[in-house]
Amino acid sequence: MKGKKSEDIGRDEFLKRAWTWKEQSGGKIVSQLKRIGYSVDWSRERFTLDQKLNDAVVEAFNILYKKNLIYRGEYLVNWCPASQSAVSDLEVEMQEVNGYLWHFKYPLLSKSGEQLLDKYLEVATTRPETLLGDTAVAVNPDDDRYKKYIGAKVKVPFVDREIPVIADSHVDKEFGTGCVKVTPAHDPNDFAIGKRHNLKQINVMNKDGTLNINAGKFQNLDRYEARKKIIKELENLGLLTKIEEYKHTVPYSDRGKVPIEPLLSTQWFLKMDDISQGCLEEIDSKKPEFIPQRWEKVYKDWLENINDWCISRQLWWGHQIPAWYVLDEFQDSIEQNTPFVVARNEEDALIQANKKFGFNIKLVRDKDVLDTWFSSGLWPFSTLGWPNNNDPDFKKWYPNSVLVTGFDIIFFWVARMTMMGNTFTNNIPFKDVYIHGLVRDENNKKMSKSAGNGIDPILLIDKYGSDALRFALIREVAGAGQDIRLDFDRKKDTSSTVEASRNFANKLWNATKFVLLNKTSNDNYSFNESDLNSLELCDKWILSKLHQVNTNVATLLKEYKLGESAKLLYEFSWNDFCDWYVEFAKQRFNNKENKNRQTSEKVLIKVLNDILVMIHPFMPHITEELWHVLQLKPEETLLSLQKWPTQENKFVDIKLDKSFQQLFEIIRLIRNLRAELGLKPSEKVPVYLISDNGDLIDFLKILVDDIQTLTKSSEVLIYETNAVDKTEFAKSFSGIIRDLEVYLPFQDYVNIDALQERLTKDLQKVNSELENLNKRLSNKNFIDKAPKEIVDECRFKLKEGTTQMERINKKLELLN
RNA sequence: GGGCGAUUAGCUCAGUGGUAGAGCACUACCUCGACACGGUAGUGGUCACUGGUUCGAAUCCAGUAUCGCCCACCA
């Protein structure tokens, strides 16, 4: 095991060796060291600890120590025998294993003396080897079976220790035999019982997981070998009564991947009660505010049930604990010594004084280091110059605005930062905590290094580009912190979600190409008075749309709705701008006599510019590039530094939006009718638009050329209802969009069978819809209780549906 | 054992009281001067299940199932 304490190679040597491991560990060592403030010194080929960060850590330790929040004590800690270090509760992972529950008997002694009775108490355990450290047997005080034995003694086999039978309400009468062997030095539960009953703590294990001298004849055996041997010998003694198969959870070390051993040892602890209490008070007033909100409960629950934090680690990397011990010439162990903690930069003075006065004492610094999360918890302010509260960075940027992170790190990091921040700066270090989802693999499993189910982002970046990957992930995070299941095809290294984003990037690229091809001047895109007067309807429409998208995206971003923002921009760019506006613009550019060409250009550039600026945070590279060629900006002028585009309110025109919406529906209907007739784009036929809505007629007349081109019609004829004789359209397909009728006369049609089939299907659909509407409208309750608008809408739909049905019937008639 | 989230088109997901949407995939047509990584028109769904509230439920409530995650000292 790398960095194993027992090798005792020394801190310097470790860092030297770590340098040689940095490659074979795949960067793991480097990232771990960097995270706690080591930097890479390439010239000296070693890692060095950032002095400023180290000073901050020492300062923090001192403050906490002086407030009596840090203490050193002998407690049960989660001991990882592989890395030979204590680990915190959070680094323990529970794993379900198929194990056994062994039942065996402890011989009872008579109450008066040492007389061995012919009676036994039966206990059950999953870890028989710990019996060597037993100091009591506990029963429930209300258990009638065992009441009479409370106060008696039993004899522990092998070590021949006489231990008392005690009563403790923790014991469950129903489970196992109802008798629990109590091993205060090797089980957290038993430790608590031991405290309550003042039991001796007998440690039977060494730090590497082998048994120690207290284990008697089992000394030096590994914990699992000892288990086997003990079971065998218990059986030989006739004390083993039952072996039950038993599924239970065993704590494993996250770090060493071996079962944790609860071990009695001397460690440093941080008292959490007061600190967490402070944060609990703050969270009541939304400090910090969690987005999505549901994580607040998770954070709160954890703070409410927190235990003291074991902050010492027996590792070589990290910030060494700034505590010193005085040893006289005969001592070489610090275990039993009282430490004293000194402030930063005082160590030297201490050593000097010691020398100067010729004290014949040894000063030894604690060898342990701090849990990496101790220094990470200081990160929001230690990186801004703290403990110097007058540092300009600290003054300007603290508290931070938002922390973006995954939920897996709420306890490790977020809570530690809020607690440290609250303690040292009287401030929660950030206003908002945005918790994003995690990427899952195609089997819905969390991606992790250890499971090996990760997706190498480089594969996707090589194939689609980093902008595409970034945009795809943002687009998918829509459901506020919902996990992302990437549709990654492992065999082909493809993902259709990322591919769609790549296509979008390509669309932006080509839209910009179109604009550049048609650009005639290098003027900027700001409008003057004459431009405003020569804006056409479609210009006004796209500017109105742009304004709305702009404000909506700004609002969504403020609410951290990143996915929705991305989707909105995607739709606006592709559907409104590329599909419709660019097509309108083509018309204007193709018309050589167009006097407003300059204005059209300006609108086109303005809209594209704003699209690029708004999409920039989502697709930084391509937008930066396109923006530069569009605006002819020098390399040093960065899009990243541009302000969010502003729009003029006067461009918003909801009525115009609605008119265009109807226009699009009309165009789609014409295309649809042409498709039904099987007309090829080259086959041009006239189309008749008929309405008694004067405003609509005026509107359509202005855009008549656009309708003609976009529907590939030979002619678009617009009439008022009473000005036309509908019998002329006897042989025509028709449709209706609100108050406008569309007629498409024709000579021939193709694909009669297919069309007939489809029309019949349409008819069925409309019929069932009408049936539904009729049912609702004939329901008295509905008429009475539903809002008027809904009822009216129903009536309108019924009318529309009836006309639709007539038209389909007519079409079918014509086909026969 | 406790808690949280998910379940909607073949796939990945939006939609949170008025009768269902997007992208990909699929079908047909289209190389038309930005783009085939494209355009146009389509096909495709008992909104996991069972009850309840309501004139009306994918949407609100209760329960069930499946999947996933987090927390937890039953020896």
mmCIF file of N, CA and C in Angstrom, chain A residues 13 29 236 302 306 314-315 373 455 622 634 638 651 723:
data_model
loop_
_atom_site.group_PDB
_atom_site.id
_atom_site.type_symbol
_atom_site.label_atom_id
_atom_site.label_comp_id
_atom_site.label_asym_id
_atom_site.label_seq_id
_atom_site.Cartn_x
_atom_site.Cartn_y
_atom_site.Cartn_z
ATOM 1 N N GLU A 13 10.425 12.075 2.145
ATOM 2 C CA GLU A 13 10.630 10.925 1.288
ATOM 3 C C GLU A 13 9.319 10.553 0.589
ATOM 4 N N ILE A 29 -3.019 10.493 -7.646
ATOM 5 C CA ILE A 29 -2.189 11.071 -6.583
ATOM 6 C C ILE A 29 -2.096 12.582 -6.775
ATOM 7 N N ASN A 236 -14.796 -27.564 19.593
ATOM 8 C CA ASN A 236 -14.122 -28.626 20.336
ATOM 9 C C ASN A 236 -14.500 -28.621 21.806
ATOM 10 N N TRP A 302 -28.673 15.825 8.191
ATOM 11 C CA TRP A 302 -27.304 15.420 8.507
ATOM 12 C C TRP A 302 -26.747 16.251 9.658
ATOM 13 N N ILE A 306 -25.430 14.770 13.646
ATOM 14 C CA ILE A 306 -23.989 14.726 13.431
ATOM 15 C C ILE A 306 -23.236 14.237 14.674
ATOM 16 N N GLN A 314 -3.619 9.228 9.734
ATOM 17 C CA GLN A 314 -2.253 8.738 9.868
ATOM 18 C C GLN A 314 -1.652 8.568 8.476
ATOM 19 N N LEU A 315 -1.573 9.684 7.767
ATOM 20 C CA LEU A 315 -1.083 9.639 6.391
ATOM 21 C C LEU A 315 0.085 10.601 6.253
ATOM 22 N N TRP A 373 -10.666 17.139 4.197
ATOM 23 C CA TRP A 373 -11.849 17.996 4.151
ATOM 24 C C TRP A 373 -11.780 19.133 5.174
ATOM 25 N N ILE A 455 -17.833 7.137 -18.887
ATOM 26 C CA ILE A 455 -17.683 7.390 -20.310
ATOM 27 C C ILE A 455 -16.525 8.366 -20.451
ATOM 28 N N ILE A 622 -17.482 27.778 -30.334
ATOM 29 C CA ILE A 622 -17.980 28.100 -31.673
ATOM 30 C C ILE A 622 -18.563 29.514 -31.707
ATOM 31 N N PRO A 634 -11.131 42.280 -33.308
ATOM 32 C CA PRO A 634 -9.752 41.809 -33.137
ATOM 33 C C PRO A 634 -9.711 40.659 -32.130
ATOM 34 N N LEU A 638 -12.869 39.840 -26.535
ATOM 35 C CA LEU A 638 -13.504 38.541 -26.315
ATOM 36 C C LEU A 638 -15.011 38.642 -26.155
ATOM 37 N N PHE A 651 -40.078 46.971 -29.518
ATOM 38 C CA PHE A 651 -40.167 45.906 -30.510
ATOM 39 C C PHE A 651 -41.159 44.807 -30.130
ATOM 40 N N ALA A 723 -66.715 38.236 -52.177
ATOM 41 C CA ALA A 723 -66.237 38.655 -53.486
ATOM 42 C C ALA A 723 -65.860 37.470 -54.362
#
